[in-house]
Structures are given as C-alpha cells and as structure tokens.
Short mmCIF file of C-alpha atoms in Angstrom, two decimals:
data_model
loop_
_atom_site.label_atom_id
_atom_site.label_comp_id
_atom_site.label_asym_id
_atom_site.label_seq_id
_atom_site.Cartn_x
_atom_site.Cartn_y
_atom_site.Cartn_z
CA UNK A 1 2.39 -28.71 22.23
CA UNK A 2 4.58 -26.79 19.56
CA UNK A 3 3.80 -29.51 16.92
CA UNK A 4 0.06 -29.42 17.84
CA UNK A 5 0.05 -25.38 17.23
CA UNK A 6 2.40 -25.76 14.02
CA UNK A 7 -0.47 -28.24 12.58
CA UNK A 8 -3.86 -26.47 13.59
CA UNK A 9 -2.16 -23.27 12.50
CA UNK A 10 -1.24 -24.70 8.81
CA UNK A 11 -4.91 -26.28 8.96
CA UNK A 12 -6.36 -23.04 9.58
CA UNK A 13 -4.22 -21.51 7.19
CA UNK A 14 -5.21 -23.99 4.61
CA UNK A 15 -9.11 -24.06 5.08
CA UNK A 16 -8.22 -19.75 4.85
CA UNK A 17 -7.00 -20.30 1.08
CA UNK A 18 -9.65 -22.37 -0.12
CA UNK A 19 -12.31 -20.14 1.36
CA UNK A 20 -10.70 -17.06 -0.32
CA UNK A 21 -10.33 -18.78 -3.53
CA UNK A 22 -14.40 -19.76 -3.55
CA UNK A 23 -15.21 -16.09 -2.46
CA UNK A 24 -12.70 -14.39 -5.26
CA UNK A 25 -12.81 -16.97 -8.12
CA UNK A 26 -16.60 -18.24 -7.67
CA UNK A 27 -18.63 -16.20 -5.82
CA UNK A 28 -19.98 -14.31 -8.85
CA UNK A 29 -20.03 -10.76 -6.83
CA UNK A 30 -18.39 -7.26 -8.93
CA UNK A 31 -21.43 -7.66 -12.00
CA UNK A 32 -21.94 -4.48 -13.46
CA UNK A 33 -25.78 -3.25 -11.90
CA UNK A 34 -28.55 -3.38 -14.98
CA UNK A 35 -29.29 0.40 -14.43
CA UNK A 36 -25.53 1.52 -14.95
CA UNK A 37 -25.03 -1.01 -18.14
CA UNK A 38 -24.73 1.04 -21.29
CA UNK A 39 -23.55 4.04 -19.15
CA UNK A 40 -19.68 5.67 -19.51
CA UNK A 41 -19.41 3.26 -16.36
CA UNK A 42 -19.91 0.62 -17.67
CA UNK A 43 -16.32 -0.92 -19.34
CA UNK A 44 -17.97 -2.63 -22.30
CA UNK A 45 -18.42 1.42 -23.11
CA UNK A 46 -14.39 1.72 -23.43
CA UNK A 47 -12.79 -1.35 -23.60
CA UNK A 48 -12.55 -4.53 -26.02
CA UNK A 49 -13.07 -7.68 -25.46
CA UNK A 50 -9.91 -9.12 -24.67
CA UNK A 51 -9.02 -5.72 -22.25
CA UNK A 52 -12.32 -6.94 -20.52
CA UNK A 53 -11.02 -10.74 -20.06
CA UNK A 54 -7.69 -9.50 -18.92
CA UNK A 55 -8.91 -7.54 -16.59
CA UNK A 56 -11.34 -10.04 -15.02
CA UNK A 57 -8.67 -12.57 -14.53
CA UNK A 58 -5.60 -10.10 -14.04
CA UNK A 59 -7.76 -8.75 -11.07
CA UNK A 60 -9.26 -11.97 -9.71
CA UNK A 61 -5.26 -13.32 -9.49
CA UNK A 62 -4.25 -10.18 -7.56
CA UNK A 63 -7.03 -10.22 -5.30
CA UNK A 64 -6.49 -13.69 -4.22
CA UNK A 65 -2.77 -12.56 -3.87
CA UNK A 66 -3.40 -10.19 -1.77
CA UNK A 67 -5.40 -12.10 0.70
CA UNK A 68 -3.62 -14.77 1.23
CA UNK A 69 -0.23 -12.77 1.23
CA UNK A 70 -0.56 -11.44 4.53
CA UNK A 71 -1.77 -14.33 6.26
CA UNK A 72 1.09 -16.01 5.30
CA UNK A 73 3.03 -13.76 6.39
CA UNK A 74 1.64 -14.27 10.15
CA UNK A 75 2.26 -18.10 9.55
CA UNK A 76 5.48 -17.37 8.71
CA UNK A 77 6.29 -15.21 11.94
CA UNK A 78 4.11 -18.03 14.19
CA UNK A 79 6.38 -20.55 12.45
CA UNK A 80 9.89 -18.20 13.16
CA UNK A 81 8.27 -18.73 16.88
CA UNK A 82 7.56 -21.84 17.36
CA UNK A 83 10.83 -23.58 15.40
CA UNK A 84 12.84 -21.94 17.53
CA UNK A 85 14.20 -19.81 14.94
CA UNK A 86 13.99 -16.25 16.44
CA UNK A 87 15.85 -17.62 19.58
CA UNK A 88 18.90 -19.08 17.60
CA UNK A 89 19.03 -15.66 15.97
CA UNK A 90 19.32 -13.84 19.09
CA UNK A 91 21.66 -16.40 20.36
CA UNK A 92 24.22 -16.12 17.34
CA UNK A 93 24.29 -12.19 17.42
CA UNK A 94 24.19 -12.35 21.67
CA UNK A 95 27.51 -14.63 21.23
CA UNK A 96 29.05 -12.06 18.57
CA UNK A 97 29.01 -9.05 20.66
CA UNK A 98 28.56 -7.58 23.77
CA UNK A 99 27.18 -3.95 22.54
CA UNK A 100 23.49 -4.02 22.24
CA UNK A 101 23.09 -2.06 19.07
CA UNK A 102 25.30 -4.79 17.10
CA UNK A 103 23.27 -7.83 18.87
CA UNK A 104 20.44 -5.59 17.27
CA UNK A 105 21.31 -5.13 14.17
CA UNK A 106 22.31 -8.57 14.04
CA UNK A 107 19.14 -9.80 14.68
CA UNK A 108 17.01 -8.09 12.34
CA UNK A 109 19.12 -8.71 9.23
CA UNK A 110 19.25 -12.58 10.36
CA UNK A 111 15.38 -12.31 10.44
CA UNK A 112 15.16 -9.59 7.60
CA UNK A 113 17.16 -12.16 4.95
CA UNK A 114 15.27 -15.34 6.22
CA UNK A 115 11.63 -13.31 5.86
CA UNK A 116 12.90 -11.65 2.42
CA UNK A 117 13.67 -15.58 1.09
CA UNK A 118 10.90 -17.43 2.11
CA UNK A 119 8.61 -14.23 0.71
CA UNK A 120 11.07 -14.01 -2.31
CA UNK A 121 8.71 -16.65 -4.65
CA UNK A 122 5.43 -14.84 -3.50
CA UNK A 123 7.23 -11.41 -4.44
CA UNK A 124 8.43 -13.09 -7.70
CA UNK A 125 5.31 -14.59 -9.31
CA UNK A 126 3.76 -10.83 -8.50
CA UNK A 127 6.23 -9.54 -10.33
CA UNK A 128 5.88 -12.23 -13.41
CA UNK A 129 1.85 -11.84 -13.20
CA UNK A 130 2.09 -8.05 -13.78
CA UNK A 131 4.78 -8.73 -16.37
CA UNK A 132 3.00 -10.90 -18.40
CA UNK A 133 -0.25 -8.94 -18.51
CA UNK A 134 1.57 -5.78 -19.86
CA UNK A 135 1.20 -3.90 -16.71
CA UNK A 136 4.97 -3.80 -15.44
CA UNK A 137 7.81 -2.89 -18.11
CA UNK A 138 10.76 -3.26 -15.84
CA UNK A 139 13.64 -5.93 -16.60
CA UNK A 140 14.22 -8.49 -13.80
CA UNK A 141 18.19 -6.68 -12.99
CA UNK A 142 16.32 -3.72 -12.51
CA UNK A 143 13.59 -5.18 -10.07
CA UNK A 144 16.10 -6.97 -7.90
CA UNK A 145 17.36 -3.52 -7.74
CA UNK A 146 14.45 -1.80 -6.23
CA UNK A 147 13.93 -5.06 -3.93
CA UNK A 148 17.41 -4.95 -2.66
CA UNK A 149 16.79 -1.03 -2.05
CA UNK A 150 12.95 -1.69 -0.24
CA UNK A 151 15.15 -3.94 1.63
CA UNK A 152 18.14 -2.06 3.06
CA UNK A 153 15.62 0.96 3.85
CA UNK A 154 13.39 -1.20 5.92
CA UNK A 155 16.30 -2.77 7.72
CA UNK A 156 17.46 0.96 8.74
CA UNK A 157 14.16 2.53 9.64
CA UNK A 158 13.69 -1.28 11.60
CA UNK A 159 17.02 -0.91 13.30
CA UNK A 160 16.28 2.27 14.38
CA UNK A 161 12.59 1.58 15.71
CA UNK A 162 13.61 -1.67 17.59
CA UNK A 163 16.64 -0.39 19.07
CA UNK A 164 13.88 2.52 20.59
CA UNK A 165 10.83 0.05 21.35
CA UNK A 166 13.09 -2.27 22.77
CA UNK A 167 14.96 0.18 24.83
CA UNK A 168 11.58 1.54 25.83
CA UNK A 169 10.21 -2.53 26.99
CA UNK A 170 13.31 -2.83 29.58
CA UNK A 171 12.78 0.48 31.50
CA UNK A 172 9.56 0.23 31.10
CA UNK A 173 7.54 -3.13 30.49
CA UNK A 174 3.62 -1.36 31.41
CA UNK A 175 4.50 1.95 29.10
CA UNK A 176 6.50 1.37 26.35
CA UNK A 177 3.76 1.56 24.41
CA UNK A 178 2.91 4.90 25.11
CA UNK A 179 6.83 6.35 25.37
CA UNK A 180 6.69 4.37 22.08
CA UNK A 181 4.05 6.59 20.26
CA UNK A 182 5.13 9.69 21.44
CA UNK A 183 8.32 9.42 19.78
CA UNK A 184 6.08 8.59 16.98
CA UNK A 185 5.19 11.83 15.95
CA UNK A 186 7.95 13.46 15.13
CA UNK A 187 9.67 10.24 13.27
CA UNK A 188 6.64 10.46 11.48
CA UNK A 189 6.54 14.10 10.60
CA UNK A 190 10.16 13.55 10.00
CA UNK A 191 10.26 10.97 7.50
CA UNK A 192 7.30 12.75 6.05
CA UNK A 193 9.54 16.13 5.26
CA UNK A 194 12.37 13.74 3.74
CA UNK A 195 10.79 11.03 1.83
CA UNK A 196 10.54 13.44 -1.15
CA UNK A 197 13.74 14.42 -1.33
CA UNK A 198 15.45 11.35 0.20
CA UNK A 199 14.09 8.34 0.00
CA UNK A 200 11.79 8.41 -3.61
CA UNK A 201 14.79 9.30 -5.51
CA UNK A 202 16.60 6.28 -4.76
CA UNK A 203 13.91 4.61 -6.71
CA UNK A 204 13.15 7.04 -9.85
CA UNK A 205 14.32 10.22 -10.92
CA UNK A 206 12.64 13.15 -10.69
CA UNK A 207 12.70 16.55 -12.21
CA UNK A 208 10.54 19.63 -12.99
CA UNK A 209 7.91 19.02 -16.04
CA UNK A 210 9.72 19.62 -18.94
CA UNK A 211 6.23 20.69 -20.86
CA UNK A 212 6.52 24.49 -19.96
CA UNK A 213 3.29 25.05 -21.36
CA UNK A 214 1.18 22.22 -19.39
CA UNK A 215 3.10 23.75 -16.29
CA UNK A 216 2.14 27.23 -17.02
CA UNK A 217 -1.37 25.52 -17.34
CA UNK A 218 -1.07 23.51 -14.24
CA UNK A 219 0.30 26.38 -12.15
CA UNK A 220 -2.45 28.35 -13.30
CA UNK A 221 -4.82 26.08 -11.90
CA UNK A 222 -2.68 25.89 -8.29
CA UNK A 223 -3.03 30.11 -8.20
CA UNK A 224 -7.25 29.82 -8.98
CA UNK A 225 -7.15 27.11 -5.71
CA UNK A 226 -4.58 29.55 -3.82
CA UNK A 227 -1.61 26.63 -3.52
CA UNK A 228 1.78 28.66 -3.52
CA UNK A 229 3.14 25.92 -5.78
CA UNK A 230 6.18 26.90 -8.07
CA UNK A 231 6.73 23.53 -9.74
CA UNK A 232 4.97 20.16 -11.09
CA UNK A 233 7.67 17.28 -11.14
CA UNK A 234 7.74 14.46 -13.54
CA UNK A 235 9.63 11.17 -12.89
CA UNK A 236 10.90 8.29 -15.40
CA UNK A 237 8.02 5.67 -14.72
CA UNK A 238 7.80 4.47 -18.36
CA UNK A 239 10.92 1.95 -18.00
CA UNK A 240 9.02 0.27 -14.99
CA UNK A 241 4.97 0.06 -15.63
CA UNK A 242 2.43 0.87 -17.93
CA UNK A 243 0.56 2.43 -15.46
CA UNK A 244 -0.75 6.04 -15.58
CA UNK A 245 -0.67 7.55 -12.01
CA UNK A 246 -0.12 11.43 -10.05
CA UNK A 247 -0.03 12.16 -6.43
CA UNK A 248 1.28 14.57 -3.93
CA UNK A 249 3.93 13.48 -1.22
CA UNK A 250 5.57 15.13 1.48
CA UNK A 251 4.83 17.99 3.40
CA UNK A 252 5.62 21.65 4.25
CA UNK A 253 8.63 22.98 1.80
CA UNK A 254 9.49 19.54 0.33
CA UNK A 255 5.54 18.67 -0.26
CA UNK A 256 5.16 18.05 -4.37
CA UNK A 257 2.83 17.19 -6.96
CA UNK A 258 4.24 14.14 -9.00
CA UNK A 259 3.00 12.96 -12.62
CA UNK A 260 4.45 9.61 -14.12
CA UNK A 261 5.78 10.59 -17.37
CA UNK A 262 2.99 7.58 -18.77
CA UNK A 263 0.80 9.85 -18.11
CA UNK A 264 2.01 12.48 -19.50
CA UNK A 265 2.65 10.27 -22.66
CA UNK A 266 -0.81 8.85 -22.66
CA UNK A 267 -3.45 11.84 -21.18
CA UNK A 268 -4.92 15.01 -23.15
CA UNK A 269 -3.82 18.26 -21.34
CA UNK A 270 -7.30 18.18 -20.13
CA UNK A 271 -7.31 14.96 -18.74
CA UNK A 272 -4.28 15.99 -16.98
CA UNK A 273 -5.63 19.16 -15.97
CA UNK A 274 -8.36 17.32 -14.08
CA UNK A 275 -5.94 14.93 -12.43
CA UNK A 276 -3.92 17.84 -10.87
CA UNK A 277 -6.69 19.67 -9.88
CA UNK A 278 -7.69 16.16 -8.39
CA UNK A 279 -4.20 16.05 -6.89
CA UNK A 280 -4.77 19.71 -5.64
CA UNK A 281 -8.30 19.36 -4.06
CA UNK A 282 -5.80 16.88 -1.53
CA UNK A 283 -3.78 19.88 -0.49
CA UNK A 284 -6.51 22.59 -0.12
CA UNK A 285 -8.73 19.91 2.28
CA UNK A 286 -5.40 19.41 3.95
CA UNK A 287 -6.04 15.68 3.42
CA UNK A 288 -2.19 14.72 4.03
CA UNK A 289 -2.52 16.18 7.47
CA UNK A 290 -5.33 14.64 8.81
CA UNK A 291 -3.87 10.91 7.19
CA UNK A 292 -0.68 12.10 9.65
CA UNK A 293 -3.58 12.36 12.56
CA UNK A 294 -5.37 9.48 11.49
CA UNK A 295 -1.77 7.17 11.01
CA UNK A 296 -0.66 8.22 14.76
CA UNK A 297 -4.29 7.17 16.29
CA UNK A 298 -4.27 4.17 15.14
CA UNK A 299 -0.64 3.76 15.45
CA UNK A 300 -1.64 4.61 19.18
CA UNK A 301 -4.44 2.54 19.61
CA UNK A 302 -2.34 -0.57 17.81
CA UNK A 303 0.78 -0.20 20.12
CA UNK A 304 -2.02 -0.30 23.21
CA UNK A 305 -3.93 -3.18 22.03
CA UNK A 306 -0.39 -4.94 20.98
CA UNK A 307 1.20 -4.54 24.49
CA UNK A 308 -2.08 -5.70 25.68
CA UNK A 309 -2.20 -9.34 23.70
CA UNK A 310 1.64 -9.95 23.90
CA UNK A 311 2.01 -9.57 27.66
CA UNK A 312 -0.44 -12.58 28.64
CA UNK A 313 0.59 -14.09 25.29
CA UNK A 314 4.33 -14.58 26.50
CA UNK A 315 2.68 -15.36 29.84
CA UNK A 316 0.87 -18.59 29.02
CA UNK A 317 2.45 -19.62 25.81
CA UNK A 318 6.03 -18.24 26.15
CA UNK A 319 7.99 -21.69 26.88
CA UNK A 320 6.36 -22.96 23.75
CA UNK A 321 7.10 -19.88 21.52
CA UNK A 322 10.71 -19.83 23.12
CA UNK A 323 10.09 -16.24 24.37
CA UNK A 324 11.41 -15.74 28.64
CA UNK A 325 9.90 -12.00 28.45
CA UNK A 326 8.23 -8.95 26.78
CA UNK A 327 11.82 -7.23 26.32
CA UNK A 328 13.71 -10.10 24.73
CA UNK A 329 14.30 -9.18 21.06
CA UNK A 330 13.46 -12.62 20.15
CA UNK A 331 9.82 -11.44 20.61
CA UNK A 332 9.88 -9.15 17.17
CA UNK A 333 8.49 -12.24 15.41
CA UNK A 334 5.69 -11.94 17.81
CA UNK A 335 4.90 -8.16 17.77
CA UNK A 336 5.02 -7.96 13.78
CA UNK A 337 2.80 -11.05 13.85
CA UNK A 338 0.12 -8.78 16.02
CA UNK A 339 1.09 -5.26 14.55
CA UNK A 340 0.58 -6.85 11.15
CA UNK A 341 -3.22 -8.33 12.40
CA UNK A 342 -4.45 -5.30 13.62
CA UNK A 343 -2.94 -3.19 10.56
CA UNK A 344 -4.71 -5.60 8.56
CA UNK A 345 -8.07 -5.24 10.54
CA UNK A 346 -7.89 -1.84 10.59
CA UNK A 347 -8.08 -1.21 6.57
CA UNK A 348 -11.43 -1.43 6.03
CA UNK A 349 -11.96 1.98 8.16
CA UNK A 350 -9.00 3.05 6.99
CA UNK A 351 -9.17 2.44 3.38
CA UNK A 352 -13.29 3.86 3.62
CA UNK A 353 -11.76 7.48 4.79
CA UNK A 354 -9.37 7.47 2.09
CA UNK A 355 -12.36 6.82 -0.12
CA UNK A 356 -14.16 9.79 1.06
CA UNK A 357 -11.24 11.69 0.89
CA UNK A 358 -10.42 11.16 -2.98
CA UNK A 359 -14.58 11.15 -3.62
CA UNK A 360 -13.80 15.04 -2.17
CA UNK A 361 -10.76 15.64 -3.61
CA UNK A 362 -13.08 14.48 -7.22
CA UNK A 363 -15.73 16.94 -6.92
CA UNK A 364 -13.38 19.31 -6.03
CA UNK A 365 -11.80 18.83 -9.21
CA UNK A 366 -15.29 18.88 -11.19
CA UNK A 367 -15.60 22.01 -9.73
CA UNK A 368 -12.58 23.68 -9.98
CA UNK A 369 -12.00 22.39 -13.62
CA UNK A 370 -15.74 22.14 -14.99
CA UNK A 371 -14.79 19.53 -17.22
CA UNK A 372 -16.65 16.12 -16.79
CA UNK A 373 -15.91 14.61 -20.09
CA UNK A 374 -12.11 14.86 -19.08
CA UNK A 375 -12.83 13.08 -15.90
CA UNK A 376 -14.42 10.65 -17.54
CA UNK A 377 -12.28 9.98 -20.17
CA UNK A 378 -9.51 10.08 -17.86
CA UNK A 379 -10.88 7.45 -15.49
CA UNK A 380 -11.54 5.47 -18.05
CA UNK A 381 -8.09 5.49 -19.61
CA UNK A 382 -6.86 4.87 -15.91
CA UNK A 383 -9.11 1.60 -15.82
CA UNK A 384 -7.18 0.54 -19.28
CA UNK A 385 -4.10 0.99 -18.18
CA UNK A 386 -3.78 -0.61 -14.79
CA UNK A 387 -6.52 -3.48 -16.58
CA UNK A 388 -8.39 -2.20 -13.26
CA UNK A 389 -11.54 -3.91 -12.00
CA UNK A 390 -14.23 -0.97 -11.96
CA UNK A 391 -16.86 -2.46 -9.21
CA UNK A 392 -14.77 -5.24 -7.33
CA UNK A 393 -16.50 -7.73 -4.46
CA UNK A 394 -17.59 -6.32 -1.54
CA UNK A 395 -14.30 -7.90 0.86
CA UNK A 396 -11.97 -6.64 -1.91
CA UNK A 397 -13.09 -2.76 -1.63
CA UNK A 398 -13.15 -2.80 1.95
CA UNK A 399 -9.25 -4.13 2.57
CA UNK A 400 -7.81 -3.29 -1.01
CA UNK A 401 -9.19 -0.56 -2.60
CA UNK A 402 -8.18 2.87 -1.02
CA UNK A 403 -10.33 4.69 -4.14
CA UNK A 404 -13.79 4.85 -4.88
CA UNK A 405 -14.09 1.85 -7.60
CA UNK A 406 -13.73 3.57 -10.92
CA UNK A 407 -17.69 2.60 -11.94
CA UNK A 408 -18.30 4.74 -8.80
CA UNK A 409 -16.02 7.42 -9.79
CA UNK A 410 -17.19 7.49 -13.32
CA UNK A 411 -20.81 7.73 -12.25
CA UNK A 412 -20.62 10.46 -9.62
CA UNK A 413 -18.03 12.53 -12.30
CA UNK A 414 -20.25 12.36 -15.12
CA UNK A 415 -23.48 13.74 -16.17
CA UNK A 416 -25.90 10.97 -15.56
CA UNK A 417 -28.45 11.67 -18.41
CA UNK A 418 -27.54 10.81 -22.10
CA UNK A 419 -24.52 8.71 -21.11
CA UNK A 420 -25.49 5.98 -23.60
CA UNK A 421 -24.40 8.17 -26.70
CA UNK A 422 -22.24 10.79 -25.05
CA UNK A 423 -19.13 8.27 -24.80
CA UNK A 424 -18.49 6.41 -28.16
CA UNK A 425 -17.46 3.14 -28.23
CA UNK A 426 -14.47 1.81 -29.73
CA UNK A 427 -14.06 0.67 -33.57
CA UNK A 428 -13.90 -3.09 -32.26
CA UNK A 429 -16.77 -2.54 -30.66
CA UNK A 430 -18.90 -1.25 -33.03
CA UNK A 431 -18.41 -4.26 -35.67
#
C-alpha cells in the first residue's frame, strides 16, 4: 500500500511539472495588449533589447520555480510519511530523553536539517539563477549566512509553536485548533512589534537616512498625510541585490519606513518621494492592520479545515503513514503537508487584496504627491531592476504576484493621452 501511494504520488507529481512547464514556457499568455503598445507601459518604451530577453526568460525560470517548489515540498513531507522517516525521528529523540521539550526540540531539528538538505539544491540553483542574471550581488559565504540564520529562526519560532499545538492536541484532540488560534493573536501582534528591531537586523543593518535633506523632504510629506513619523531608515542592500525596493514593517512604536540604499543610489528625489508617499498611503489606510485581521482569519479558518482533514486522515491511512494518533509529534510532516496546501490555495484571494491594497496605497500617492511622471519613471526603473515581467500569465498573478503587474500600475499612474511621446525612448532604441 505504501509503495502504491509513493508511486501514484511521484506520477502525479511528475504529470504536475510537465503541465506547468507547457502553461509557463509555451502557452504564449503575458503579450503586451495592441491598445497599450507604444504607451509608457509598454517595456519596449524603457528597456533594450537584451533587458527585454532577460526578462522574458529570467521570469519564465522563476515562475516555473515557484510552482513546482511547493509541490515538492508536499512530496517531500508525504515521502517523510510514508518511509517511515518522521517515526524514526521521534523514536531517536523519545530514546534520548524523558522531558518532552528536549524529545521536541529533537525532533524538529532532525526534520528541520533533513528538509533544509533535500531543499538545499532547489534553494541553490535560485540563488545561482538570480546571480547570474545580475539581480543578486551577494557572495556565496555570505548567503549561507543568511540561510543558516532563516534557519535557526524558524527552528525557534517552530519549537515554540509545536511545543504549544502539540500540548494543545493531548488535552484537547476536538479544540486544539481553536485554543491554537487564540494564542495566535498575540504571538502575532508580538512578533509583529519585534521583528523590526529584532529579527531584520540580524540580516542587514539599518540606520536613519543619512541624506538629511531627502529626510527633511520625506518627513515633510509624513506631516501633509498627518503620520507622527520622526525618522526614514536606510539599510545596506547594495552588497546583496540589485534590486530597488521600500516598505514599512512593524507596528505601533517600532513600525518604520525602510528604503534599500539601491534605491537611494539609483531613484531621483522625486521618484523617491512618490515611493514613500506610496509607502505612507499603507499607514494612513491602516493597511498593516487589517493584513494582521486578514492573517488570523485565515490562520483560523486553516487550523479548522486542517484538524478537520488530519483527524479521518490518521483514521484510515494512519498504519500506512506510520502515524498511531492526532497528538503524536510524528504527525508534523502531516500538518505542514496540509497547512502548506491550504496556504497555497489561499493566495490567490490573498495576494488579490494585497493588490487592491497597493492599487490604493498608488493613487494615494498620485494624490498626495501630484507627480505622475515620477511614478512612472519610477515603476519603470523598478521593472529594470528586478528584470520584472510587467503583465505575467493569468495563474502567475493570481499565486505570485502580491502587486498590481507594473503595465497595470504604469497605466492607472499615468496620464493616458499622449503617452507615445511623453516617455522617450532610450538611445539604443532609437537607432
């Protein structure tokens, strides 16, 4: 029975990569519509020829990445299952010790460093793609860095949450769910107020903009939108990408606006202006707070659904996935596997209201700055940078793209009539 499930599941996996290679590589969708051809949209407007190749195939590899990344990942969990795997784990750390914490944390870093090498290639060739397209500047040393940093601050947050959930499945095997997500919310809200302060500066360092003048500016702007703000930070993204990017993070006294220093390297003051009033249309919509709302609803609704599947799951197919009940820690395999399908089902919705949110957060910035030739030129620098795709396929916005495509954003920013001459093209392009 295992072996017959271990086959259909590669099978299925299999037929799952081919299909996604035909829709991503083949399927001719993300053409530039005739009426917006010509238009600052358009990226024959503001790039060259070989930025427009490298982007086509740059994005096309990443997309197909992505979609077959996290399937894998569920094969890989199924796998962990059915090999047996998850229940030698919890065997050797059972046999260790007797305190439960320890067996724990035994556990998960067993699982964590078998997950992290059999996902290390995958991670890899990511890293090499973006390297050799000119997106990434960071050295190998200092990539193995971050990875071994991602990795001991998931194993801590996960020791934390499974010691709780699993605490939570032996008193209670019909609620956990629901003790579960009430504890939630203030972890949540917690790690929220400290990820700021705590956990982004293990990564970069960050410090207040040292261009007094573009603060005085920026500031400026925060007092016209009434944001008590008293500084704009900068951090040192130049040594890892040559991507431009701002955002704000946090919340209540540790909440900040952030600029990569690449953009500060790269953008006019203008161009920056608009992103931070951008960045700023965020804060006055209060659209951090209603992601928190929106994150513990569907947390909610996934821990429900979750308890619901694994239950009868472990029922009717636990002798074969080595699992004797809900509350056995060797069933993690099984609740990332369905955690990580529903997460991945819900981005679509997910991913459209963070859309709407930065399509606000856009005009808010039109309006605030009155500036669309900024936008525009911003946008379109943004596109160069990252070698973005500016109208992807229609699967790829709805599970990757948490943005408005950038031909959407440059159409609704800019003033529709006269685009044809307002944005010049490049020298190259002109020959």
């Amino acid at each position: 029975m295992a072996k017959k499930m271990g086959i259909v599941a590669l099978l299925l996996f299999g037929v799952y990569v081919l299909c996604m290679y035909w829709y991503i590589f083949h399927s001719g969708d993300g053409k530039i519509p005739s009426a917006l051809q010509g238009t600052a949209a358009d990226p024959v407007m503001f790039m060259s020829g070989k930025e427009l190749f490298l982007s086509g195939e740059y994005s096309k590899i990443r997309n197909f990445l992505f979609f077959i990344a996290t399937p894998f990942e569920w094969l890989i969990y199924f796998l962990i299952l059915l090999m047996g795997v998850s229940r030698y784990f919890e065997k050797i750390t059972t046999s260790q010790t007797k305190w439960k914490l320890l067996q724990n944390a035994g556990y998960l870093f067993l699982l964590s460093v078998f997950v992290y090498i059999v996902l290390f290639p995958l991670n890899y060739y990511r890293y090499y793609l973006s390297k050799s397209y000119g997106i990434s500047t960071q050295t190998f040393t200092s990539w193995m860095k971050d990875g071994v940093l991602d990795f001991w601050v998931s194993f801590g947050m996960s020791l934390i949450i499974v010691t709780v959930i699993y605490w939570l499945m032996k008193k209670s095997e019909k609620r956990w769910w629901l003790y579960t997500w009430l504890l939630t919310i203030p972890f949540t809200i917690f790690v929220m107020f400290i990820q700021p302060v705590v956990i982004d500066p293990l990564y970069n360092d960050f410090y207040p903009l040292k261009n007094k003048e573009l603060e005085t500016k920026i500031l400026s702007l925060a007092t016209q939108a009434n944001i008590p703000a008293e500084h704009v930070y900068e951090v040192n993204m130049a040594e890892k990408t040559n991507a431009l990017n701002a955002y704000v993070t946090g919340i209540g006294s540790n909440s900040r606006i952030v600029l990569w220093d690449t953009t500060l390297n790269r953008l006019t003051d203008n161009e920056i202006l608009f992103i931070m009033a951008h960045e700023m249309g965020h804060y006055v919509e209060k659209h951090i707070y209603f992601g928190i709302a929106g994150y513990l609803l569907l947390t909610l609704l996934g821990l429900w659904l979750t308890n619901k599947a694994m239950r009868p799951m472990i029922a009717r197919y636990g002798q074969v996935l080595k699992i004797n009940k809900i509350s056995n820690i060797r069933s993690y395999p099984l609740f990332l596997l369905l955690t990580s399908i529903l997460l991945f089902a819900s981005d679509p919705v997910s991913n459209y209201i963070s859309r709407y949110q930065e399509t606000r957060a856009d005009q808010y910035a039109i309006t605030l700055m009155e500036d669309r030739e900024a936008a525009v030129t911003a946008f379109q620098k943004l596109t160069i940078s990252g070698l973005s795709e500016v109208n992807p396929p229609l699967l790829v916005k709805w599970f990757r793209y948490t943005h408005p495509p950038m031909l959407e954003r440059i159409y609704k920013v800019a003033d529709h009539e006269g685009q044809k001459q307002e944005i010049p093209l490049k020298e190259e392009q002109k020959k």
